[in-house]
Short mmCIF file of C-alpha atoms in Angstrom, two decimals:
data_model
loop_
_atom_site.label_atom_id
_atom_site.label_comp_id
_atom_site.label_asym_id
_atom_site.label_seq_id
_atom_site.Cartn_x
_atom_site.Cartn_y
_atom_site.Cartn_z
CA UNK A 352 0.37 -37.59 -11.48
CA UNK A 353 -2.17 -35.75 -9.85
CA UNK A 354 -3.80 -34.12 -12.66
CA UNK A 355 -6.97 -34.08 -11.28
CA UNK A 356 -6.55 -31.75 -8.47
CA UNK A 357 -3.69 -29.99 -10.93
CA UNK A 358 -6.33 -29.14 -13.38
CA UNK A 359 -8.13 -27.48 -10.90
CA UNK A 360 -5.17 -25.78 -9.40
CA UNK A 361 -3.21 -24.38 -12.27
CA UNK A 362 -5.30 -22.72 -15.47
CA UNK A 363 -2.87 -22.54 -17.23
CA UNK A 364 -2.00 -25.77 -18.04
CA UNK A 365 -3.51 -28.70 -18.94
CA UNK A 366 -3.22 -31.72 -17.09
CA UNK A 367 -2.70 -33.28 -21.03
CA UNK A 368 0.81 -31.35 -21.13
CA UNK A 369 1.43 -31.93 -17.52
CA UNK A 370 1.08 -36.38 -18.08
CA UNK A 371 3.13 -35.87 -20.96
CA UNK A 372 6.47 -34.75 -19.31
CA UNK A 373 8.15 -36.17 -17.30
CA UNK A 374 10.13 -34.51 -13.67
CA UNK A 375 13.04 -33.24 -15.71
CA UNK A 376 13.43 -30.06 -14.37
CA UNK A 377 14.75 -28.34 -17.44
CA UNK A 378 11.00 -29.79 -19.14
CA UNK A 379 9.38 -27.92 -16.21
CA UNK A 380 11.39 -24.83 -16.69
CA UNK A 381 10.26 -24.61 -20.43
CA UNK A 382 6.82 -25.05 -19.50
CA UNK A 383 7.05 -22.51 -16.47
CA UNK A 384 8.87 -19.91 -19.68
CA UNK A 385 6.00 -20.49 -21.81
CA UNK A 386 3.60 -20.34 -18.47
CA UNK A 387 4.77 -16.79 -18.21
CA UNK A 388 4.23 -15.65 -21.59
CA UNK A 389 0.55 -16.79 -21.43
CA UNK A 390 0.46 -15.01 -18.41
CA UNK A 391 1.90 -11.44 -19.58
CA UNK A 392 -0.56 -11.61 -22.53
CA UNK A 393 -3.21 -12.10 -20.36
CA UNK A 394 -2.07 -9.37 -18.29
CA UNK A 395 -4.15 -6.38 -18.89
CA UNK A 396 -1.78 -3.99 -16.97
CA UNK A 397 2.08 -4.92 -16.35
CA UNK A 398 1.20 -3.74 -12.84
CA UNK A 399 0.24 -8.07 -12.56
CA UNK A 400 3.06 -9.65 -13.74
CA UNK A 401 5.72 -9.78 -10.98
CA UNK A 402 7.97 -12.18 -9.86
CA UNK A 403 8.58 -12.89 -6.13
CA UNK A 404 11.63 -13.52 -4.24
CA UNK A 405 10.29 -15.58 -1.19
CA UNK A 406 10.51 -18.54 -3.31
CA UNK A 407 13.90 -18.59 -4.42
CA UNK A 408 14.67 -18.18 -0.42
CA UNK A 409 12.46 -20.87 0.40
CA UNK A 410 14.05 -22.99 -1.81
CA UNK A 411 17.74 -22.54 -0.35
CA UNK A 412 15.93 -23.12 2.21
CA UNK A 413 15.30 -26.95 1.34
CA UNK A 414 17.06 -27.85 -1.85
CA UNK A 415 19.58 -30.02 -3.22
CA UNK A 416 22.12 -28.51 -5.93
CA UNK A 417 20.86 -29.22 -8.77
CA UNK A 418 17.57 -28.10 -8.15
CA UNK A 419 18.82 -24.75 -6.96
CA UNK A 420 21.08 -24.54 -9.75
CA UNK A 421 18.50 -25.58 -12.16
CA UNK A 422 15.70 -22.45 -9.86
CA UNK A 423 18.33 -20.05 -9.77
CA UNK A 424 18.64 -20.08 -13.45
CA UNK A 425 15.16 -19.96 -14.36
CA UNK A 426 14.67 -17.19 -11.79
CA UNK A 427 17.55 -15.18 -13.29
CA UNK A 428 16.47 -16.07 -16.44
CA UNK A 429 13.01 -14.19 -15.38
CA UNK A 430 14.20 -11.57 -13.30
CA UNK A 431 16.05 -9.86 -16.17
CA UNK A 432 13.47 -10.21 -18.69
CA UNK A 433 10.89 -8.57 -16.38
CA UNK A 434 12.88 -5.59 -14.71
CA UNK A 435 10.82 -3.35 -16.13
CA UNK A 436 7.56 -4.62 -15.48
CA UNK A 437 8.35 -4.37 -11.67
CA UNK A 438 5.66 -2.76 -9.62
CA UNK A 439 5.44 -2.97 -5.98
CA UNK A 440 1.94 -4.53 -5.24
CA UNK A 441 1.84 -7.44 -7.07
CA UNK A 442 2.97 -11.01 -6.25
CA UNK A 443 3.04 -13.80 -8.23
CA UNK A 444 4.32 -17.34 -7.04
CA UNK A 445 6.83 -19.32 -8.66
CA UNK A 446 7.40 -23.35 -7.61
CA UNK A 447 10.76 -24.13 -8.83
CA UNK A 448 11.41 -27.42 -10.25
CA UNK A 449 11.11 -30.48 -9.94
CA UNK A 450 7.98 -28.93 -9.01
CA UNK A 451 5.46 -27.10 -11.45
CA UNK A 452 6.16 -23.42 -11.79
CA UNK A 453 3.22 -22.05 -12.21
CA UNK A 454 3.14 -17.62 -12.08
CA UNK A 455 -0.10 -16.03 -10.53
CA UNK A 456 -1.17 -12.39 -10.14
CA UNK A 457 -2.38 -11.55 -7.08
CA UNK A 458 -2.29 -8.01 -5.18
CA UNK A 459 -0.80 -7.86 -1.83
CA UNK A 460 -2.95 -6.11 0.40
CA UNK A 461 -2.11 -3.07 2.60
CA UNK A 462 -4.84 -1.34 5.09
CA UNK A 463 -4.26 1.86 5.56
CA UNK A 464 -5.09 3.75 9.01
CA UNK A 465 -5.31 7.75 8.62
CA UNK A 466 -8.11 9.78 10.57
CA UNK A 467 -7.81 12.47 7.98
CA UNK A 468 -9.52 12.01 5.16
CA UNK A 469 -7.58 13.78 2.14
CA UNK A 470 -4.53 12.16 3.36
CA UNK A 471 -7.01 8.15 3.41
CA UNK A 472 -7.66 9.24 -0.11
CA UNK A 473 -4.28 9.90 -1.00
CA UNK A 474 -2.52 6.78 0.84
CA UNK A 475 -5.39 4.48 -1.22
CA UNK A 476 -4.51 6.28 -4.55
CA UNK A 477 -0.96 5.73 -3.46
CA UNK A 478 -1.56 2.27 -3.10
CA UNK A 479 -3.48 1.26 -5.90
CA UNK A 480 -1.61 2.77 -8.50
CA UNK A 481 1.32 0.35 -6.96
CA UNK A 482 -1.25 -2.35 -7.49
CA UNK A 483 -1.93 -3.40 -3.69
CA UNK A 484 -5.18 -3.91 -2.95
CA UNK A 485 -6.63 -1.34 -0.30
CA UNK A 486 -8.82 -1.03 2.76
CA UNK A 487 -8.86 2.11 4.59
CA UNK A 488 -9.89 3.20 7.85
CA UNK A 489 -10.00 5.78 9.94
CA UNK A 490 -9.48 5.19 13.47
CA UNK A 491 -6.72 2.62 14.88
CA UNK A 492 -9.92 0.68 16.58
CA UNK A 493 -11.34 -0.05 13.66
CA UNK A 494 -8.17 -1.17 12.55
CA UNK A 495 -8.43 -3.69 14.98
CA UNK A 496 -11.71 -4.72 14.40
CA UNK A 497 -11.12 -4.70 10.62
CA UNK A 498 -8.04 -7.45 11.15
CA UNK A 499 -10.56 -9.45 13.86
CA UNK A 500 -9.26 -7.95 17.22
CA UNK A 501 -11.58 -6.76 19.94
CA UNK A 502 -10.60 -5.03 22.67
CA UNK A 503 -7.45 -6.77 24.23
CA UNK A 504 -8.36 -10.51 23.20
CA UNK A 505 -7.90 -12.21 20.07
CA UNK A 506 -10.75 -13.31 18.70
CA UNK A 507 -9.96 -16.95 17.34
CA UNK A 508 -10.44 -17.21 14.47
CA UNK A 509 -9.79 -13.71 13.20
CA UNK A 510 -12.49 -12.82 11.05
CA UNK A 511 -13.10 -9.59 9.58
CA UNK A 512 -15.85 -7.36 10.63
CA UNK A 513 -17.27 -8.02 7.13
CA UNK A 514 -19.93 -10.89 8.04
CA UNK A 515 -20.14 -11.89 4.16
CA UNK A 516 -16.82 -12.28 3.63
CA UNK A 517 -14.31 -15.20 4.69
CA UNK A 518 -10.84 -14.26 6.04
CA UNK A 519 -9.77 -11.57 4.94
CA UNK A 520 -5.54 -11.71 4.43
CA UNK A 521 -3.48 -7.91 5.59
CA UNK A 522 -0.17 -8.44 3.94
CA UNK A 523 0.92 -4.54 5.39
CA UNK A 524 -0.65 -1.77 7.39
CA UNK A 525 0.40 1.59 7.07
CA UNK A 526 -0.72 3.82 9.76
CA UNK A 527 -0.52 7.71 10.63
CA UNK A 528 1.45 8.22 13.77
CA UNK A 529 -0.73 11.27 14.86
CA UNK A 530 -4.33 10.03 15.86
CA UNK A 531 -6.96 10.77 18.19
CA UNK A 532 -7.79 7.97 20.60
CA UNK A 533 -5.28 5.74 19.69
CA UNK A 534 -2.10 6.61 18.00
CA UNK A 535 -0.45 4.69 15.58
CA UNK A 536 2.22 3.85 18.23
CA UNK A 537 -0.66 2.21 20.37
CA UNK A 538 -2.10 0.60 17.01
CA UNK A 539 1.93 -1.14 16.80
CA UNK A 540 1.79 -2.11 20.31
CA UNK A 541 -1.39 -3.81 19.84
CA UNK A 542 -0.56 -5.55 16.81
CA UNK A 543 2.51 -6.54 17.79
CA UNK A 544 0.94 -7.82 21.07
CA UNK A 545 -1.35 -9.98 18.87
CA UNK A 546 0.19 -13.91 18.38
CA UNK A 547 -1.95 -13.64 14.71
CA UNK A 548 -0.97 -10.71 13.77
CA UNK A 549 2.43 -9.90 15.07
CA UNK A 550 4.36 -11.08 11.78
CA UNK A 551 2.51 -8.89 9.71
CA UNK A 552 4.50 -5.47 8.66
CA UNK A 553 3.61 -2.48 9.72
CA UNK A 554 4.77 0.65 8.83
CA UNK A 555 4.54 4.21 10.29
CA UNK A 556 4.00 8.00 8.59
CA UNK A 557 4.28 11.32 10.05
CA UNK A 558 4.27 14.67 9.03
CA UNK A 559 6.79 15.15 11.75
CA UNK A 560 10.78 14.50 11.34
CA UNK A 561 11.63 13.60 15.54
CA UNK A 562 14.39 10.65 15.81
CA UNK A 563 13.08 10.24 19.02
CA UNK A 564 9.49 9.32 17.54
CA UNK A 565 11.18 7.05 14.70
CA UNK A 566 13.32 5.57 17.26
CA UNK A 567 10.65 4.25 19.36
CA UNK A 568 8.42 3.52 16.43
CA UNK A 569 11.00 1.29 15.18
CA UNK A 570 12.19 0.07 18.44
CA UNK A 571 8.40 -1.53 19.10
CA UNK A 572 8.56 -3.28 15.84
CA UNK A 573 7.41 -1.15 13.06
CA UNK A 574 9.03 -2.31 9.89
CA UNK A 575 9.67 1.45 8.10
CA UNK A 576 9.05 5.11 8.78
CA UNK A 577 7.70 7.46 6.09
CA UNK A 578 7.80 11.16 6.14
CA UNK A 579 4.59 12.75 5.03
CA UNK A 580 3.36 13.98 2.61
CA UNK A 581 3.77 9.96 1.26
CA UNK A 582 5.22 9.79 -2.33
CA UNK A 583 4.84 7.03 -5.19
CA UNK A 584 8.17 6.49 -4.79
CA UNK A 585 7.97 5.70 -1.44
CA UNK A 586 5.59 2.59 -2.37
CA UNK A 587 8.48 0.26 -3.35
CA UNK A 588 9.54 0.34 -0.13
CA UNK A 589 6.53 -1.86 0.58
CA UNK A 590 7.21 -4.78 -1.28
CA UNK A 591 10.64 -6.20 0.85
CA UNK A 592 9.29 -6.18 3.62
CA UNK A 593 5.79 -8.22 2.90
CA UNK A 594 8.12 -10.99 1.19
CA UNK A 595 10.65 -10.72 3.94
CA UNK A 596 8.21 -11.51 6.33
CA UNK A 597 6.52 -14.15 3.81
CA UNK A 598 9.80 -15.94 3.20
CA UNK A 599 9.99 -15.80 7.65
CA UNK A 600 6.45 -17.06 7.71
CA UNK A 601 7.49 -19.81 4.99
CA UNK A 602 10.67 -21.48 6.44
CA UNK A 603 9.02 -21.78 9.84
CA UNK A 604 6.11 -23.40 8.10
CA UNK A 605 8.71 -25.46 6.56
CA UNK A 606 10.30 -26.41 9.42
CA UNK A 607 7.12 -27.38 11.44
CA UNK A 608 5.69 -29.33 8.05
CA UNK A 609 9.36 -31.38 7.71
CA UNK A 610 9.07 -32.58 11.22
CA UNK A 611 5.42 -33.54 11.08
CA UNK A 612 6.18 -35.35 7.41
CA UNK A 613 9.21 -36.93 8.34
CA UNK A 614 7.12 -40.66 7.71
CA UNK A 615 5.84 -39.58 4.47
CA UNK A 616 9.10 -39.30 2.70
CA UNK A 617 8.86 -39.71 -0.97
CA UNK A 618 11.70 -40.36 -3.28
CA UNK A 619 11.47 -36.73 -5.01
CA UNK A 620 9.41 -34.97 -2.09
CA UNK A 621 10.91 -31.11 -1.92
CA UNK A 622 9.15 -30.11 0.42
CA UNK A 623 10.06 -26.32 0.21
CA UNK A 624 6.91 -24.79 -1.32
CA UNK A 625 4.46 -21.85 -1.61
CA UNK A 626 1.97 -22.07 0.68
CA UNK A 627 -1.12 -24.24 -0.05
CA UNK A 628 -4.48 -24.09 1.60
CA UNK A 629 -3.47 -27.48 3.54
CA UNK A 630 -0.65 -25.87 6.02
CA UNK A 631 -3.47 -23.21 7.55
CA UNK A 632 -3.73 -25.88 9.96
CA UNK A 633 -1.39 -23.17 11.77
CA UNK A 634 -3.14 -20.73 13.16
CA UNK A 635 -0.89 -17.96 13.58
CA UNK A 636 -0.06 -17.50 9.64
CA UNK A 637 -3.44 -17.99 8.23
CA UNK A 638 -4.48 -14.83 8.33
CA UNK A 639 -1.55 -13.98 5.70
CA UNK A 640 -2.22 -16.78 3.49
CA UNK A 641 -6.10 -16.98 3.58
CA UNK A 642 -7.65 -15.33 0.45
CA UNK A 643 -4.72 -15.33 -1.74
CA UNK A 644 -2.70 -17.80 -3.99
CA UNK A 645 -5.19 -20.38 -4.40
CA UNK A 646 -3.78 -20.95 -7.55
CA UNK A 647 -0.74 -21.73 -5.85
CA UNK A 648 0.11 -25.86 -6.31
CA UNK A 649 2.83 -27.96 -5.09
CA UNK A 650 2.17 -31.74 -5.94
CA UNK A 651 4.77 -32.94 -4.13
CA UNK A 652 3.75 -31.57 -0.57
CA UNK A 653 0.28 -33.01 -1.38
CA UNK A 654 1.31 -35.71 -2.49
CA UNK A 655 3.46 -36.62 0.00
CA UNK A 656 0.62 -35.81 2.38
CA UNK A 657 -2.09 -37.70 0.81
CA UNK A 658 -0.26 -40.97 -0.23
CA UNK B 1090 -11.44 22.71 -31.17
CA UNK B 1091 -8.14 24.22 -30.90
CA UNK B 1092 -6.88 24.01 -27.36
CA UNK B 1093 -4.04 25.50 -27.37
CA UNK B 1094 -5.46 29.08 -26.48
CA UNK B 1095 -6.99 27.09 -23.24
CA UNK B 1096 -3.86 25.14 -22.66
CA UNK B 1097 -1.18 28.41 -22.67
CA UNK B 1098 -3.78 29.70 -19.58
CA UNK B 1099 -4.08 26.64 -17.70
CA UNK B 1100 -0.30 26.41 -17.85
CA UNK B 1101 0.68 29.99 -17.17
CA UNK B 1102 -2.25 29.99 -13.92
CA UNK B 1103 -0.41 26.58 -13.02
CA UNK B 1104 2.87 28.31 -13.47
CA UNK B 1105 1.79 31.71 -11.51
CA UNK B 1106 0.30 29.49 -8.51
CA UNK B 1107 4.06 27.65 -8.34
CA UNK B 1108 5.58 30.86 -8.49
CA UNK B 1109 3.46 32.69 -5.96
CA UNK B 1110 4.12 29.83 -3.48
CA UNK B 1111 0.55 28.99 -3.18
CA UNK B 1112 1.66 25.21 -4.57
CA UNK B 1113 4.29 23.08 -3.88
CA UNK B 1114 5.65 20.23 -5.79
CA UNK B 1115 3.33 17.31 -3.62
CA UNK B 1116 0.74 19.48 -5.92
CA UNK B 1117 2.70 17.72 -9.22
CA UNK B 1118 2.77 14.56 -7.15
CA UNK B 1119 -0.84 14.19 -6.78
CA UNK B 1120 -1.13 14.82 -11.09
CA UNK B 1121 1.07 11.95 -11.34
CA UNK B 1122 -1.59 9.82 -9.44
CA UNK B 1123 -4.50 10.94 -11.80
CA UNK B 1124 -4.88 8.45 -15.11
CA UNK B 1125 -7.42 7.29 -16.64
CA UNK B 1126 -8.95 4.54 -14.08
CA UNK B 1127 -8.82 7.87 -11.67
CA UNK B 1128 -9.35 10.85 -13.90
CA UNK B 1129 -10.30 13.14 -11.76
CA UNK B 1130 -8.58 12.37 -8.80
CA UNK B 1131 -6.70 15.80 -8.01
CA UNK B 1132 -9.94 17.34 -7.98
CA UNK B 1133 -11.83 14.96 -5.47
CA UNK B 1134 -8.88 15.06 -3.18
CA UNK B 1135 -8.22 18.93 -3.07
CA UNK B 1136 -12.01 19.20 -2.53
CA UNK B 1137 -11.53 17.12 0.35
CA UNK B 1138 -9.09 18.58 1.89
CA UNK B 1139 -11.75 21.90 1.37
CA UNK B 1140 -14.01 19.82 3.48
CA UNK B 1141 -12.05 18.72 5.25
CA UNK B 1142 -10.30 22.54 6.92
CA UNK B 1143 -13.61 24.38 6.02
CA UNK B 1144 -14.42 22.13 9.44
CA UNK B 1145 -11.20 22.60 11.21
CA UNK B 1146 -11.12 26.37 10.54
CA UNK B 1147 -14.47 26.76 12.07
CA UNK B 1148 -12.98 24.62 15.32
CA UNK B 1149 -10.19 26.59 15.71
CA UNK B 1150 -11.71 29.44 15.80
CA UNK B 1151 -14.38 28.22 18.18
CA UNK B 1152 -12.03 26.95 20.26
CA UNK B 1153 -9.64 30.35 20.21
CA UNK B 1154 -13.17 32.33 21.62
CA UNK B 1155 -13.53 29.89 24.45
CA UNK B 1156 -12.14 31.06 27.65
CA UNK B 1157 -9.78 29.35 28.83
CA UNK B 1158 -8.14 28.76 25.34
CA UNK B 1159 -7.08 25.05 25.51
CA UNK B 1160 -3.89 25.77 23.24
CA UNK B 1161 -3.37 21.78 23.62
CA UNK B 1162 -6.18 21.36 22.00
CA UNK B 1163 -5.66 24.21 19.21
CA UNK B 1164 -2.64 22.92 18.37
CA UNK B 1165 -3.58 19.49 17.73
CA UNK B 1166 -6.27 21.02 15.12
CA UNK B 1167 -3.85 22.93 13.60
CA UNK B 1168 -1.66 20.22 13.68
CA UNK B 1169 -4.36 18.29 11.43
CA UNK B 1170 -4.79 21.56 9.10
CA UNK B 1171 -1.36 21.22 8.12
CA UNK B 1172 -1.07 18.09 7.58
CA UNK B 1173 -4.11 17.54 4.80
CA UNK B 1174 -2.50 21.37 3.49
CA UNK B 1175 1.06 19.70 2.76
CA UNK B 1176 -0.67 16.44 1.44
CA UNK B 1177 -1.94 18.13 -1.59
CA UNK B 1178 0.53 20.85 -1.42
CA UNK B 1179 -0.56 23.76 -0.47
CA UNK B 1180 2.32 25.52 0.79
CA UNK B 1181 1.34 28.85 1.81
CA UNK B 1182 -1.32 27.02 3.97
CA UNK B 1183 1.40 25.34 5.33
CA UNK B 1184 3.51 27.95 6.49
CA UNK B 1185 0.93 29.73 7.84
CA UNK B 1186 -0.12 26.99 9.71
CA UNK B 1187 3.71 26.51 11.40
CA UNK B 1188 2.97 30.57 12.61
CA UNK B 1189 -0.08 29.55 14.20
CA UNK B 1190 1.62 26.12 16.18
CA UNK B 1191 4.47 28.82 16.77
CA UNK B 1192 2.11 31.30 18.13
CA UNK B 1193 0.07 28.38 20.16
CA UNK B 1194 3.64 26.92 21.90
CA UNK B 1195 4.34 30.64 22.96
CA UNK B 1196 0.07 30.75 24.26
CA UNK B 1197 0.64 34.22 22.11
CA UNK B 1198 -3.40 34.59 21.85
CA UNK B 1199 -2.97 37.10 19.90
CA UNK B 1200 -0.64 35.84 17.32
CA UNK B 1201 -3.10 33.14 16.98
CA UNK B 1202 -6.32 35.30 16.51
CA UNK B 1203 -4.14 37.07 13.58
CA UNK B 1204 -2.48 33.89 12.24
CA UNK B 1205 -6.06 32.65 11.89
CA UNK B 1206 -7.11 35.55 9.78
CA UNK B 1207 -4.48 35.00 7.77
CA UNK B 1208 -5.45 30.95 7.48
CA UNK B 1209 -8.47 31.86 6.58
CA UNK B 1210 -7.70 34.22 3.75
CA UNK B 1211 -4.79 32.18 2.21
CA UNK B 1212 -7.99 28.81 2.39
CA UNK B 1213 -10.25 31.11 0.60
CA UNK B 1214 -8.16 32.19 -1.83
CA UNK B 1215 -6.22 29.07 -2.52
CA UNK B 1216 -9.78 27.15 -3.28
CA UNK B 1217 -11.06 30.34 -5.31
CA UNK B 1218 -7.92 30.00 -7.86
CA UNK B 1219 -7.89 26.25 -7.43
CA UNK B 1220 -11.60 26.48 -8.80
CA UNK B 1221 -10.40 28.60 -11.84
CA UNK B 1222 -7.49 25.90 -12.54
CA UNK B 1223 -9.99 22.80 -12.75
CA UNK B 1224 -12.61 25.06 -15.11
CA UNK B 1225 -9.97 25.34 -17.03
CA UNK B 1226 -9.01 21.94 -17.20
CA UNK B 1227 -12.16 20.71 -17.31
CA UNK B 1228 -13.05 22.78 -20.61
CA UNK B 1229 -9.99 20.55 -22.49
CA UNK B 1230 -11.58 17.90 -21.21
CA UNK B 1231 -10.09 13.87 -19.60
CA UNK B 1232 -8.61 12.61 -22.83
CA UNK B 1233 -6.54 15.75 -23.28
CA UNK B 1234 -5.40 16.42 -19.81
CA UNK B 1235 -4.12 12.60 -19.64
CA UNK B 1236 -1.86 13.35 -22.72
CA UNK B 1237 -0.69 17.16 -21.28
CA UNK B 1238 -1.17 17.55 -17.73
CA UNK B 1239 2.59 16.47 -16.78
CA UNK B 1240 3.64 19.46 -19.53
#
């Protein structure tokens, strides 16, 4: 066992417990249960406690049957006792057996492009109280700038116009159609355009109802359409499609990791797994997984990449 | 300190600015947003929207005295007007604001100069009584508007 670098990687257990079982998945699933409750006391709002579905699908993904039989119970087994702690902005990872589940609690986040500023107030309120984390801005071009783009090239890597900090990871962008300079149409185009940031969601608003405008919108790539004024309840409409295009983002990753690893085969390797730090070797998804689940472990891909 | 003297006015003026069509239900929307990590957030983002089409109104009516009236132009500000208005609400604003873009498609000049007046009145009297409603609420104080402002 690893239990160096799985001390590190998962507070909330101890590398003591983790030498003292042994792979039986139904061990690991009592652990992940008791995991959880840790986790939910800790919790100071429900808002962080929230399962994820990306990694049931990245498990059917890669899986033999027992060890989806053995995930799809524990996730049931989870998703009903937390239905009503569901908010929108939160994500926490779950590795399935025979790997460690271990839940974590961090925010997705969403910038938000409006040049009026009531409505960039409103959107961020919006937001937060969903539990993303928020950056606004006002102006498609410094939309661009904020997610490392400048002028038509990509800068490589993207880096955020924030010198002091590191990558900075946009899991959504909601934009206002209606903008001087560049619209939020043009923002899509540009984004979509972009190899690094192309996967990432993007969704539209408008205070204007026009098919013809939704149509389009959609047509270039944009993921939803909201009607303004923006609700709360519109929010939860978030959430999907940042795991959708997670759980996309995953199984490629998977697929480009099995072929590389083929060598390394280890006699319980799963190799379906939440991100780690390690696969950012690929450029075109770091910016999504940069900055967030550090806590995120699976032994088995390291090991199978370190042995 | 009995409150509920304060609290029967702040609901009836809440009530009376529903009923008069000055606020819409987006105006109950943005309560729903205020707690207690943003307590005051109705305020902060009606008084930017204040700002916000004090500036606009002052644009559109410079650019309704310039000659030749760029009504592509006017409509776009309008088009901005109405759009903070409706985030927070403010539904006569709103209206008004579609007789203005009406008024601007037809390049009615008139109908706009008038349409503005009437912007202009409905802004200053939406943010006088607006003003009233947060004294109000104000004098009951954060803890006490958490628990009753959804009443």
């Amino acid at each position: 066992m690893r239990s160096d670098f799985l001390s590190h990687h998962t507070p909330f257990l101890s590398s003591f417990v983790f030498h003292h079982i042994s792979w039986n998945p139904f061990m690991c699933l009592y652990i992940y249960q008791l995991n959880h409750t840790h986790t939910l006391q800790k919790a100071s709002k429900a808002s962080h406690a929230k399962h994820a579905y990306f990694p049931a699908f990245s498990l059917l993904c890669n899986s033999s049957p027992l060890q989806l039989l053995v995930a799809s119970s524990s996730f049931l087994v989870r998703n009903k006792e937390h239905e009503q702690e569901d908010t929108p902005g939160s994500s926490s990872a779950l590795v399935f057996p025979p790997a460690m589940a271990v839940a974590t609690e961090t925010p997705f986040h969403v910038l938000a492009v409006d040049d009026s500023l009531p409505d960039r107030k409103l959107i961020e309120r919006l937001l937060k109280t969903s539990s993303f984390q928020v950056t606004t801005v006002d102006s498609g071009s410094k939309a661009l700038e904020f997610l490392g783009i400048h002028g038509d090239e990509d800068s490589s890597p993207p880096i955020s116009v924030h010198a002091d900090q590191l990558e900075v990871a946009v899991n959504l962008i909601i934009t206002d159609y209606c903008m001087p300079g560049m619209t939020g149409y043009d923002l899509l185009k540009k984004i979509k355009e972009s190899t690094s940031l192309r996967d990432i969601p993007v969704v539209i608003m408008s205070s204007e109802n026009i098919p013809s405008r939704i149509n389009r919108c959609l047509e270039e790539g944009a993921d939803e359409f909201f009607l303004k004024p923006v609700r709360l309840s519109d929010m939860s409409r978030l959430k999907p499609h940042i795991l959708k295009s997670r759980c996309k983002e995953h199984c490629h990753q998977e697929q480009h990791q099995q072929s590389d690893s083929d060598s390394d085969s280890n006699s319980d390797s799963n190799e379906c797994s939440n991100p780690t730090n390690n696969s950012s070797s690929d450029k075109s998804n770091s910016r999504k997984r940069e900055g967030e689940d550090n806590e995120e472990v699976l032994p088995q891909t390291n090991r199978s990449r370190h042995s | 300190m009995d409150y509920s003297n304060l609290w029967r006015q702040i609901f009836s003026m809440k009530k009376s600015l529903f009923d008069q069509g000055y606020l819409d239900e987006q105006y109950n929307q943005l309560e729903e947003l205020q707690d207690d990590s943003s307590p005051n957030f109705v305020e902060e983002v009606v008084a930017l929207f204040f700002k916000d089409s004090s500036r606009l109104l002052t644009n559109i009516e410079q650019a309704l005295e310039k000659y030749p009236q760029d009504f592509y132009r006017l409509d776009s500000l309008v088009h901005q007007f109405k759009g903070s208005g409706s985030s927070i609400g403010a539904l006569r604003m709103k209206n008004e604001c579609s007789m203005f873009k009406a008024h601007c498609n037809d390049r009615n000049l008139e109908g706009c100069r008038r349409s503005l007046q009437k912007m202009k009145r409905e802004h200053a009297t939406l943010k006088q009584k607006l003003e009233t409603y947060f004294q109000l609420l104000r004098q009951v104080g954060p803890r006490e508007r958490a628990v009753n402002s959804r009443k």
